[in-house]
């Protein structure tokens, strides 16, 4: 998929929607995870759901940021740095603003109520706790909209790079890098291993210096390489074809690698190998999903289009819905897997219902999708990073 070629890209729609919608089972599973200390955690844990949450986490957001990088450079090449970044600030910034003002405070209240249900917070202190959480900045004020903060930062950095190097210059550098890697595969693998070793050392040092903020720094910068890989994916036909190549055997190998990457490591060597296994495994799984999308969704599909149009709103609102459902299930004592099997689909249906309600309001679409409808009788243009795209260079962002 070279930058200058017009090409239908319907097969990416399923992937983009899938990575966002997979946030539902992921967040439903971490309620019962042994390795995640989520905002609302059940006292009953599940080893199966722990593995499932970790498994989804290893490829879901990498896949999302790969596609975000690919479509970002696609639109940036067409529109130019300044017009494109203005459109990004509108399409990403408005949902971030209103989610922060309306969704996150609601989540803070529900999370505080959950603490009283578990007995961790006395009922008499509930009001003061809520006020304290609402008036002090912390993780609850970032929550699941962290990806919008990160994506805006990545977009600004890409726009600056594009403005400095120029579209043709950036493409030439990317193609040159891909060609060099192809000609020097052993050296490239050694360089990749060295970079992973440095990353492992940096991770250990950063977390050691500040466990809370260190983890935040790592998590918010973790996906920059995948975003960059998306840029390479757009410019290089070679990389594009490689990503679309994996079949069932590669998927199985990817699952094995990401599972191995979850095993607790001891020492720099095993930490480095875990990082490498996680990256290779994630790319294999993302490649399989991309291949699957191309084989089954290469042409316009009304059902997929509806899912794509709804996926961004579903992601924003499934989170508070799961907060409420998780709190309610603290009052009952069912097996974790059964509770998960109820919460995940219920959250999906409720979030989709919220999407349908939002689509009825021009103001709500602007608030939560960054979409401005020009005419009431014309369907709104969905968020450009999550919409169904007919061409490699759509006329609008």
mmCIF file of C-alpha atoms in Angstrom:
data_model
loop_
_atom_site.group_PDB
_atom_site.id
_atom_site.type_symbol
_atom_site.label_atom_id
_atom_site.label_comp_id
_atom_site.label_asym_id
_atom_site.label_seq_id
_atom_site.Cartn_x
_atom_site.Cartn_y
_atom_site.Cartn_z
ATOM 1 C CA UNK A 1 0.000 0.000 0.000
ATOM 2 C CA UNK A 2 2.240 2.757 -1.244
ATOM 3 C CA UNK A 3 1.500 6.322 -0.313
ATOM 4 C CA UNK A 4 0.777 7.489 -3.830
ATOM 5 C CA UNK A 5 -1.595 4.713 -4.812
ATOM 6 C CA UNK A 6 -5.384 4.907 -4.574
ATOM 7 C CA UNK A 7 -6.625 1.673 -3.097
ATOM 8 C CA UNK A 8 -9.722 0.494 -1.324
ATOM 9 C CA UNK A 9 -9.067 -0.268 2.319
ATOM 10 C CA UNK A 10 -12.283 -1.831 3.571
ATOM 11 C CA UNK A 11 -10.354 -4.755 5.021
ATOM 12 C CA UNK A 12 -8.899 -2.533 7.741
ATOM 13 C CA UNK A 13 -12.345 -1.629 9.100
ATOM 14 C CA UNK A 14 -12.883 -4.876 10.967
ATOM 15 C CA UNK A 15 -9.447 -4.646 12.599
ATOM 16 C CA UNK A 16 -9.920 -1.059 13.779
ATOM 17 C CA UNK A 17 -13.311 -1.792 15.280
ATOM 18 C CA UNK A 18 -12.137 -5.071 16.817
ATOM 19 C CA UNK A 19 -9.234 -3.530 18.747
ATOM 20 C CA UNK A 20 -11.522 -0.936 20.322
ATOM 21 C CA UNK A 21 -14.381 -3.307 21.079
ATOM 22 C CA UNK A 22 -11.970 -5.817 22.662
ATOM 23 C CA UNK A 23 -11.660 -3.249 25.435
ATOM 24 C CA UNK A 24 -14.944 -4.646 26.744
ATOM 25 C CA UNK A 25 -13.784 -8.215 27.526
ATOM 26 C CA UNK A 26 -10.401 -6.878 28.628
ATOM 27 C CA UNK A 27 -11.812 -4.518 31.255
ATOM 28 C CA UNK A 28 -14.414 -7.081 32.310
ATOM 29 C CA UNK A 29 -11.636 -9.639 32.838
ATOM 30 C CA UNK A 30 -9.304 -7.393 34.859
ATOM 31 C CA UNK A 31 -11.976 -7.175 37.553
ATOM 32 C CA UNK A 32 -10.915 -10.723 38.466
ATOM 33 C CA UNK A 33 -7.235 -10.508 37.510
ATOM 34 C CA UNK A 34 -4.438 -11.599 39.812
ATOM 35 C CA UNK A 35 -1.919 -9.337 38.052
ATOM 36 C CA UNK A 36 -3.982 -6.157 37.563
ATOM 37 C CA UNK A 37 -5.064 -3.940 40.433
ATOM 38 C CA UNK A 38 -7.977 -2.353 38.620
ATOM 39 C CA UNK A 39 -10.175 0.497 39.820
ATOM 40 C CA UNK A 40 -12.914 -1.938 40.910
ATOM 41 C CA UNK A 41 -11.580 -5.374 41.769
ATOM 42 C CA UNK A 42 -13.522 -8.412 42.856
ATOM 43 C CA UNK A 43 -12.234 -10.271 45.913
ATOM 44 C CA UNK A 44 -12.716 -13.451 43.868
ATOM 45 C CA UNK A 45 -9.912 -13.968 41.367
ATOM 46 C CA UNK A 46 -9.526 -16.214 38.347
ATOM 47 C CA UNK A 47 -6.318 -17.546 36.843
ATOM 48 C CA UNK A 48 -8.088 -18.078 33.512
ATOM 49 C CA UNK A 49 -9.352 -14.484 33.354
ATOM 50 C CA UNK A 50 -5.918 -13.261 34.444
ATOM 51 C CA UNK A 51 -4.331 -14.970 31.433
ATOM 52 C CA UNK A 52 -7.139 -13.787 29.157
ATOM 53 C CA UNK A 53 -6.753 -10.141 30.212
ATOM 54 C CA UNK A 54 -2.977 -10.295 29.829
ATOM 55 C CA UNK A 55 -3.332 -11.987 26.439
ATOM 56 C CA UNK A 56 -5.691 -9.320 25.084
ATOM 57 C CA UNK A 57 -3.475 -6.572 26.435
ATOM 58 C CA UNK A 58 -0.406 -7.795 24.555
ATOM 59 C CA UNK A 59 -1.849 -7.209 21.076
ATOM 60 C CA UNK A 60 -5.006 -5.086 21.378
ATOM 61 C CA UNK A 61 -3.446 -1.659 21.877
ATOM 62 C CA UNK A 62 -0.379 -2.420 19.695
ATOM 63 C CA UNK A 63 -2.789 -3.256 16.874
ATOM 64 C CA UNK A 64 -4.778 -0.098 17.478
ATOM 65 C CA UNK A 65 -1.715 2.151 17.435
ATOM 66 C CA UNK A 66 -0.317 0.469 14.328
ATOM 67 C CA UNK A 67 -3.476 1.353 12.440
ATOM 68 C CA UNK A 68 -3.598 4.796 14.038
ATOM 69 C CA UNK A 69 -0.073 5.475 12.762
ATOM 70 C CA UNK A 70 -0.920 4.176 9.305
ATOM 71 C CA UNK A 71 -4.021 6.321 8.888
ATOM 72 C CA UNK A 72 -2.369 9.331 10.504
ATOM 73 C CA UNK A 73 0.445 9.459 7.961
ATOM 74 C CA UNK A 74 -2.010 8.697 5.159
ATOM 75 C CA UNK A 75 -4.095 11.781 5.973
ATOM 76 C CA UNK A 76 -1.049 13.863 6.904
ATOM 77 C CA UNK A 77 0.509 13.220 3.489
ATOM 78 C CA UNK A 78 -2.667 14.348 1.807
ATOM 79 C CA UNK A 79 -3.635 17.346 3.928
ATOM 80 C CA UNK A 80 -0.333 18.776 5.123
ATOM 81 C CA UNK A 81 0.877 19.202 8.691
ATOM 82 C CA UNK A 82 -1.099 22.230 9.915
ATOM 83 C CA UNK A 83 -4.561 21.409 8.461
ATOM 84 C CA UNK A 84 -4.211 17.820 9.593
ATOM 85 C CA UNK A 85 -3.170 18.614 13.171
ATOM 86 C CA UNK A 86 -6.066 21.068 13.493
ATOM 87 C CA UNK A 87 -8.477 18.331 12.444
ATOM 88 C CA UNK A 88 -6.864 15.912 14.937
ATOM 89 C CA UNK A 89 -7.257 18.367 17.801
ATOM 90 C CA UNK A 90 -10.942 18.658 16.968
ATOM 91 C CA UNK A 91 -11.662 14.980 16.384
ATOM 92 C CA UNK A 92 -9.625 13.751 19.357
ATOM 93 C CA UNK A 93 -9.659 16.767 21.645
ATOM 94 C CA UNK A 94 -13.417 17.269 21.922
ATOM 95 C CA UNK A 95 -14.188 13.651 22.940
ATOM 96 C CA UNK A 96 -11.283 13.827 25.395
ATOM 97 C CA UNK A 97 -12.589 17.070 26.900
ATOM 98 C CA UNK A 98 -16.179 15.930 27.351
ATOM 99 C CA UNK A 99 -15.252 12.434 28.494
ATOM 100 C CA UNK A 100 -13.045 14.061 31.136
ATOM 101 C CA UNK A 101 -15.803 16.438 32.245
ATOM 102 C CA UNK A 102 -18.726 14.003 32.177
ATOM 103 C CA UNK A 103 -17.606 10.359 32.173
ATOM 104 C CA UNK A 104 -14.612 10.386 34.503
ATOM 105 C CA UNK A 105 -16.337 12.165 37.449
ATOM 106 C CA UNK A 106 -19.134 9.594 37.232
ATOM 107 C CA UNK A 107 -16.550 6.812 37.337
ATOM 108 C CA UNK A 108 -14.900 8.378 40.396
ATOM 109 C CA UNK A 109 -18.226 8.357 42.238
ATOM 110 C CA UNK A 110 -18.946 4.725 41.277
ATOM 111 C CA UNK A 111 -15.435 3.654 42.247
ATOM 112 C CA UNK A 112 -15.850 5.290 45.657
ATOM 113 C CA UNK A 113 -19.186 3.547 46.188
ATOM 114 C CA UNK A 114 -17.516 0.237 45.295
ATOM 115 C CA UNK A 115 -15.000 0.805 48.072
ATOM 116 C CA UNK A 116 -17.846 1.094 50.574
ATOM 117 C CA UNK A 117 -19.400 -2.113 49.217
ATOM 118 C CA UNK A 118 -16.151 -4.024 49.794
ATOM 119 C CA UNK A 119 -15.717 -2.454 53.235
ATOM 120 C CA UNK A 120 -12.476 -0.723 52.282
ATOM 121 C CA UNK A 121 -14.094 2.683 52.847
ATOM 122 C CA UNK A 122 -16.496 3.456 55.726
ATOM 123 C CA UNK A 123 -19.837 4.809 54.556
ATOM 124 C CA UNK A 124 -19.370 7.848 56.785
ATOM 125 C CA UNK A 125 -16.248 8.797 54.793
ATOM 126 C CA UNK A 126 -17.787 8.278 51.359
ATOM 127 C CA UNK A 127 -18.695 11.923 50.707
ATOM 128 C CA UNK A 128 -15.313 13.316 51.756
ATOM 129 C CA UNK A 129 -13.527 10.637 49.738
ATOM 130 C CA UNK A 130 -15.489 11.531 46.602
ATOM 131 C CA UNK A 131 -14.755 15.241 47.089
ATOM 132 C CA UNK A 132 -11.075 14.477 47.593
ATOM 133 C CA UNK A 133 -10.888 12.351 44.459
ATOM 134 C CA UNK A 134 -12.739 14.932 42.383
ATOM 135 C CA UNK A 135 -10.541 17.819 43.518
ATOM 136 C CA UNK A 136 -7.138 16.138 43.234
ATOM 137 C CA UNK A 137 -5.544 15.044 39.980
ATOM 138 C CA UNK A 138 -4.624 11.377 39.762
ATOM 139 C CA UNK A 139 -5.084 8.215 37.730
ATOM 140 C CA UNK A 140 -8.922 8.343 37.929
ATOM 141 C CA UNK A 141 -8.738 11.595 35.948
ATOM 142 C CA UNK A 142 -6.932 9.748 33.126
ATOM 143 C CA UNK A 143 -8.482 6.278 33.271
ATOM 144 C CA UNK A 144 -9.380 4.719 29.917
ATOM 145 C CA UNK A 145 -9.079 7.991 27.964
ATOM 146 C CA UNK A 146 -5.300 7.830 28.362
ATOM 147 C CA UNK A 147 -5.069 6.647 24.755
ATOM 148 C CA UNK A 148 -6.504 9.964 23.546
ATOM 149 C CA UNK A 149 -3.848 11.937 25.428
ATOM 150 C CA UNK A 150 -1.171 9.661 24.010
ATOM 151 C CA UNK A 151 -2.582 9.695 20.489
ATOM 152 C CA UNK A 152 -2.717 13.488 20.431
ATOM 153 C CA UNK A 153 0.929 13.625 21.554
ATOM 154 C CA UNK A 154 1.963 11.105 18.889
ATOM 155 C CA UNK A 155 0.061 13.054 16.221
ATOM 156 C CA UNK A 156 1.759 16.323 17.180
ATOM 157 C CA UNK A 157 5.176 14.633 17.063
ATOM 158 C CA UNK A 158 4.419 13.074 13.674
ATOM 159 C CA UNK A 159 3.206 16.396 12.269
ATOM 160 C CA UNK A 160 6.424 18.090 13.419
ATOM 161 C CA UNK A 161 8.538 15.326 11.889
ATOM 162 C CA UNK A 162 6.573 15.534 8.654
ATOM 163 C CA UNK A 163 6.932 19.324 8.525
ATOM 164 C CA UNK A 164 10.703 19.121 9.107
ATOM 165 C CA UNK A 165 11.519 16.206 6.798
ATOM 166 C CA UNK A 166 8.781 16.753 4.236
ATOM 167 C CA UNK A 167 6.499 14.005 2.980
ATOM 168 C CA UNK A 168 8.843 12.858 0.246
ATOM 169 C CA UNK A 169 11.850 12.995 2.555
ATOM 170 C CA UNK A 170 10.120 11.000 5.273
ATOM 171 C CA UNK A 171 8.986 8.393 2.768
ATOM 172 C CA UNK A 172 12.502 8.092 1.341
ATOM 173 C CA UNK A 173 13.977 7.585 4.816
ATOM 174 C CA UNK A 174 11.413 4.940 5.695
ATOM 175 C CA UNK A 175 11.937 3.058 2.453
ATOM 176 C CA UNK A 176 15.691 3.284 2.927
ATOM 177 C CA UNK A 177 15.420 1.878 6.455
ATOM 178 C CA UNK A 178 13.242 -1.023 5.277
ATOM 179 C CA UNK A 179 15.690 -1.792 2.467
ATOM 180 C CA UNK A 180 18.645 -1.709 4.880
ATOM 181 C CA UNK A 181 16.905 -4.087 7.289
ATOM 182 C CA UNK A 182 16.156 -6.453 4.404
ATOM 183 C CA UNK A 183 19.801 -6.433 3.347
ATOM 184 C CA UNK A 184 21.161 -6.786 6.905
ATOM 185 C CA UNK A 185 18.761 -9.127 8.666
ATOM 186 C CA UNK A 186 21.171 -10.629 11.190
ATOM 187 C CA UNK A 187 22.571 -7.232 12.112
ATOM 188 C CA UNK A 188 19.029 -5.840 12.317
ATOM 189 C CA UNK A 189 17.957 -8.624 14.666
ATOM 190 C CA UNK A 190 21.011 -7.987 16.848
ATOM 191 C CA UNK A 191 20.198 -4.268 16.920
ATOM 192 C CA UNK A 192 16.597 -5.052 17.839
ATOM 193 C CA UNK A 193 17.766 -7.298 20.692
ATOM 194 C CA UNK A 194 20.077 -4.547 21.928
ATOM 195 C CA UNK A 195 17.246 -2.009 21.847
ATOM 196 C CA UNK A 196 14.999 -4.417 23.787
ATOM 197 C CA UNK A 197 17.774 -4.885 26.346
ATOM 198 C CA UNK A 198 18.099 -1.119 26.779
ATOM 199 C CA UNK A 199 14.318 -0.875 27.085
ATOM 200 C CA UNK A 200 14.303 -3.567 29.773
ATOM 201 C CA UNK A 201 17.052 -1.763 31.699
ATOM 202 C CA UNK A 202 15.245 1.558 31.376
ATOM 203 C CA UNK A 203 11.985 0.010 32.548
ATOM 204 C CA UNK A 204 13.628 -1.417 35.645
ATOM 205 C CA UNK A 205 15.353 1.878 36.437
ATOM 206 C CA UNK A 206 12.275 4.044 35.872
ATOM 207 C CA UNK A 207 9.978 1.861 37.959
ATOM 208 C CA UNK A 208 12.638 1.621 40.655
ATOM 209 C CA UNK A 209 12.874 5.409 40.847
ATOM 210 C CA UNK A 210 9.093 5.884 41.061
ATOM 211 C CA UNK A 211 6.774 2.844 40.941
ATOM 212 C CA UNK A 212 3.586 4.909 40.427
ATOM 213 C CA UNK A 213 4.774 7.573 38.001
ATOM 214 C CA UNK A 214 7.370 5.257 36.478
ATOM 215 C CA UNK A 215 4.702 2.832 35.337
ATOM 216 C CA UNK A 216 2.722 5.749 33.920
ATOM 217 C CA UNK A 217 5.730 6.987 31.929
ATOM 218 C CA UNK A 218 6.336 3.523 30.519
ATOM 219 C CA UNK A 219 2.701 2.804 29.700
ATOM 220 C CA UNK A 220 2.146 6.154 27.957
ATOM 221 C CA UNK A 221 5.245 5.813 25.784
ATOM 222 C CA UNK A 222 5.043 2.079 25.216
ATOM 223 C CA UNK A 223 3.059 2.359 21.993
ATOM 224 C CA UNK A 224 5.170 4.942 20.160
ATOM 225 C CA UNK A 225 7.107 2.189 18.302
ATOM 226 C CA UNK A 226 3.829 0.633 17.139
ATOM 227 C CA UNK A 227 2.550 4.026 15.974
ATOM 228 C CA UNK A 228 5.827 4.426 14.071
ATOM 229 C CA UNK A 229 5.433 0.939 12.639
ATOM 230 C CA UNK A 230 2.075 2.072 11.258
ATOM 231 C CA UNK A 231 3.847 4.886 9.410
ATOM 232 C CA UNK A 232 6.248 2.332 7.933
ATOM 233 C CA UNK A 233 3.293 0.117 7.059
ATOM 234 C CA UNK A 234 1.780 2.875 4.923
ATOM 235 C CA UNK A 235 4.967 3.795 3.098
ATOM 236 C CA UNK A 236 6.360 0.306 2.497
ATOM 237 C CA UNK A 237 4.642 -2.290 0.337
ATOM 238 C CA UNK A 238 7.120 -4.864 1.662
ATOM 239 C CA UNK A 239 6.097 -4.331 5.288
ATOM 240 C CA UNK A 240 2.429 -4.130 4.315
ATOM 241 C CA UNK A 241 2.591 -7.516 2.584
ATOM 242 C CA UNK A 242 4.500 -9.073 5.486
ATOM 243 C CA UNK A 243 1.871 -7.938 7.983
ATOM 244 C CA UNK A 244 -0.900 -9.450 5.869
ATOM 245 C CA UNK A 245 0.897 -12.782 5.433
ATOM 246 C CA UNK A 246 0.459 -14.635 8.781
ATOM 247 C CA UNK A 247 -1.883 -17.619 8.840
ATOM 248 C CA UNK A 248 -3.122 -19.969 11.545
ATOM 249 C CA UNK A 249 0.338 -21.389 12.301
ATOM 250 C CA UNK A 250 1.739 -17.917 12.846
ATOM 251 C CA UNK A 251 -1.230 -17.077 15.077
ATOM 252 C CA UNK A 252 -0.506 -20.101 17.265
ATOM 253 C CA UNK A 253 3.161 -19.116 17.503
ATOM 254 C CA UNK A 254 2.126 -15.560 18.401
ATOM 255 C CA UNK A 255 -0.135 -16.846 21.185
ATOM 256 C CA UNK A 256 2.741 -18.941 22.554
ATOM 257 C CA UNK A 257 5.121 -15.978 22.468
ATOM 258 C CA UNK A 258 2.789 -13.528 24.199
ATOM 259 C CA UNK A 259 2.021 -16.193 26.808
ATOM 260 C CA UNK A 260 5.743 -16.687 27.429
ATOM 261 C CA UNK A 261 6.177 -12.930 27.714
ATOM 262 C CA UNK A 262 3.789 -12.971 30.692
ATOM 263 C CA UNK A 263 5.916 -15.390 32.717
ATOM 264 C CA UNK A 264 7.645 -13.594 35.620
ATOM 265 C CA UNK A 265 11.245 -12.909 34.695
ATOM 266 C CA UNK A 266 14.378 -12.840 36.820
ATOM 267 C CA UNK A 267 17.362 -10.932 35.537
ATOM 268 C CA UNK A 268 18.126 -8.776 32.534
ATOM 269 C CA UNK A 269 18.381 -11.632 30.019
ATOM 270 C CA UNK A 270 14.944 -13.100 30.702
ATOM 271 C CA UNK A 271 13.470 -9.587 30.870
ATOM 272 C CA UNK A 272 14.918 -8.805 27.437
ATOM 273 C CA UNK A 273 13.616 -12.085 26.011
ATOM 274 C CA UNK A 274 10.186 -11.339 27.467
ATOM 275 C CA UNK A 275 10.150 -7.939 25.755
ATOM 276 C CA UNK A 276 11.182 -9.475 22.432
ATOM 277 C CA UNK A 277 8.641 -12.295 22.732
ATOM 278 C CA UNK A 278 5.869 -9.817 23.520
ATOM 279 C CA UNK A 279 6.649 -7.632 20.508
ATOM 280 C CA UNK A 280 7.055 -10.491 18.021
ATOM 281 C CA UNK A 281 3.975 -12.248 19.382
ATOM 282 C CA UNK A 282 1.854 -9.093 19.180
ATOM 283 C CA UNK A 283 2.889 -8.462 15.566
ATOM 284 C CA UNK A 284 2.085 -12.051 14.629
ATOM 285 C CA UNK A 285 -1.401 -11.835 16.140
ATOM 286 C CA UNK A 286 -2.024 -8.408 14.596
ATOM 287 C CA UNK A 287 -0.842 -9.795 11.272
ATOM 288 C CA UNK A 288 -3.241 -12.710 11.497
ATOM 289 C CA UNK A 289 -6.150 -10.375 12.281
ATOM 290 C CA UNK A 290 -5.134 -8.159 9.347
ATOM 291 C CA UNK A 291 -4.987 -11.190 7.042
ATOM 292 C CA UNK A 292 -8.368 -12.350 8.312
ATOM 293 C CA UNK A 293 -9.814 -8.905 7.655
ATOM 294 C CA UNK A 294 -8.480 -8.838 4.106
ATOM 295 C CA UNK A 295 -9.887 -12.279 3.309
ATOM 296 C CA UNK A 296 -13.359 -11.674 4.721
ATOM 297 C CA UNK A 297 -13.941 -7.904 4.710
ATOM 298 C CA UNK A 298 -12.336 -6.588 1.542
ATOM 299 C CA UNK A 299 -15.632 -5.150 0.305
ATOM 300 C CA UNK A 300 -18.168 -2.805 1.894
ATOM 301 C CA UNK A 301 -20.176 -4.553 4.597
ATOM 302 C CA UNK A 302 -23.132 -2.848 6.249
ATOM 303 C CA UNK A 303 -22.779 -4.731 9.530
ATOM 304 C CA UNK A 304 -19.075 -3.972 9.787
ATOM 305 C CA UNK A 305 -19.750 -0.334 8.924
ATOM 306 C CA UNK A 306 -22.209 -0.067 11.810
ATOM 307 C CA UNK A 307 -19.688 -1.622 14.170
ATOM 308 C CA UNK A 308 -16.914 0.678 12.951
ATOM 309 C CA UNK A 309 -19.098 3.765 13.345
ATOM 310 C CA UNK A 310 -20.072 2.670 16.869
ATOM 311 C CA UNK A 311 -16.670 1.418 18.084
ATOM 312 C CA UNK A 312 -15.297 4.741 19.318
ATOM 313 C CA UNK A 313 -18.432 5.583 21.315
ATOM 314 C CA UNK A 314 -18.570 2.024 22.630
ATOM 315 C CA UNK A 315 -15.011 2.370 23.874
ATOM 316 C CA UNK A 316 -15.726 5.640 25.668
ATOM 317 C CA UNK A 317 -18.867 4.405 27.411
ATOM 318 C CA UNK A 318 -18.254 0.722 28.033
ATOM 319 C CA UNK A 319 -15.845 1.655 30.821
ATOM 320 C CA UNK A 320 -18.312 3.440 33.145
ATOM 321 C CA UNK A 321 -20.897 0.759 32.358
ATOM 322 C CA UNK A 322 -18.475 -1.935 33.516
ATOM 323 C CA UNK A 323 -17.782 0.130 36.646
ATOM 324 C CA UNK A 324 -21.481 -0.014 37.531
ATOM 325 C CA UNK A 325 -21.865 -3.696 36.693
ATOM 326 C CA UNK A 326 -18.706 -4.637 38.600
ATOM 327 C CA UNK A 327 -19.979 -2.762 41.652
ATOM 328 C CA UNK A 328 -23.336 -4.525 41.477
ATOM 329 C CA UNK A 329 -21.668 -7.919 41.230
ATOM 330 C CA UNK A 330 -19.766 -7.191 44.420
ATOM 331 C CA UNK A 331 -23.125 -7.735 46.122
ATOM 332 C CA UNK A 332 -23.473 -11.310 44.860
ATOM 333 C CA UNK A 333 -21.247 -14.355 45.030
ATOM 334 C CA UNK A 334 -21.081 -16.046 41.644
ATOM 335 C CA UNK A 335 -18.061 -17.769 40.047
ATOM 336 C CA UNK A 336 -15.778 -15.157 38.403
ATOM 337 C CA UNK A 337 -16.076 -16.701 34.933
ATOM 338 C CA UNK A 338 -19.882 -16.603 35.152
ATOM 339 C CA UNK A 339 -19.879 -12.980 36.295
ATOM 340 C CA UNK A 340 -17.519 -12.112 33.433
ATOM 341 C CA UNK A 341 -19.789 -13.916 30.968
ATOM 342 C CA UNK A 342 -22.663 -11.675 32.110
ATOM 343 C CA UNK A 343 -20.786 -8.376 32.438
ATOM 344 C CA UNK A 344 -18.954 -8.392 29.087
ATOM 345 C CA UNK A 345 -21.940 -8.822 26.734
ATOM 346 C CA UNK A 346 -24.184 -6.634 28.910
ATOM 347 C CA UNK A 347 -21.629 -3.814 28.782
ATOM 348 C CA UNK A 348 -21.386 -4.187 25.015
ATOM 349 C CA UNK A 349 -25.132 -3.984 24.456
ATOM 350 C CA UNK A 350 -25.571 -1.041 26.828
ATOM 351 C CA UNK A 351 -22.660 0.873 25.281
ATOM 352 C CA UNK A 352 -24.072 0.256 21.810
ATOM 353 C CA UNK A 353 -27.428 1.560 22.990
ATOM 354 C CA UNK A 354 -25.694 4.714 24.202
ATOM 355 C CA UNK A 355 -24.089 5.052 20.774
ATOM 356 C CA UNK A 356 -27.498 4.883 19.083
ATOM 357 C CA UNK A 357 -28.791 7.584 21.414
ATOM 358 C CA UNK A 358 -25.785 9.822 20.739
ATOM 359 C CA UNK A 359 -26.247 9.486 16.988
ATOM 360 C CA UNK A 360 -29.653 11.142 17.335
ATOM 361 C CA UNK A 361 -28.108 14.373 18.625
ATOM 362 C CA UNK A 362 -25.869 16.691 16.613
ATOM 363 C CA UNK A 363 -24.465 18.167 19.827
ATOM 364 C CA UNK A 364 -23.784 14.754 21.360
ATOM 365 C CA UNK A 365 -21.971 13.605 18.201
ATOM 366 C CA UNK A 366 -19.802 16.699 18.380
ATOM 367 C CA UNK A 367 -19.090 16.156 22.090
ATOM 368 C CA UNK A 368 -18.222 12.475 21.994
ATOM 369 C CA UNK A 369 -17.140 11.863 18.389
ATOM 370 C CA UNK A 370 -15.745 15.238 17.332
ATOM 371 C CA UNK A 371 -18.113 15.145 14.356
ATOM 372 C CA UNK A 372 -19.769 18.179 12.816
ATOM 373 C CA UNK A 373 -22.741 17.259 10.619
ATOM 374 C CA UNK A 374 -23.219 19.680 7.742
ATOM 375 C CA UNK A 375 -26.739 18.508 6.895
ATOM 376 C CA UNK A 376 -29.288 16.729 9.004
ATOM 377 C CA UNK A 377 -30.154 14.292 6.209
ATOM 378 C CA UNK A 378 -26.585 13.234 5.572
ATOM 379 C CA UNK A 379 -24.928 10.623 7.735
ATOM 380 C CA UNK A 380 -22.095 12.149 9.785
ATOM 381 C CA UNK A 381 -18.507 11.457 8.845
ATOM 382 C CA UNK A 382 -17.214 9.185 11.623
ATOM 383 C CA UNK A 383 -13.975 9.754 13.473
ATOM 384 C CA UNK A 384 -11.271 9.388 10.844
ATOM 385 C CA UNK A 385 -9.174 6.911 12.773
ATOM 386 C CA UNK A 386 -12.141 4.637 13.328
ATOM 387 C CA UNK A 387 -14.294 5.137 10.242
ATOM 388 C CA UNK A 388 -14.924 2.950 7.240
ATOM 389 C CA UNK A 389 -12.491 4.155 4.601
ATOM 390 C CA UNK A 390 -13.138 3.701 0.888
ATOM 391 C CA UNK A 391 -9.803 4.925 -0.406
ATOM 392 C CA UNK A 392 -6.233 5.238 0.683
ATOM 393 C CA UNK A 393 -6.697 9.015 0.504
ATOM 394 C CA UNK A 394 -10.240 9.856 1.629
ATOM 395 C CA UNK A 395 -11.440 13.352 0.874
ATOM 396 C CA UNK A 396 -11.991 14.172 4.528
ATOM 397 C CA UNK A 397 -10.225 13.480 7.822
#
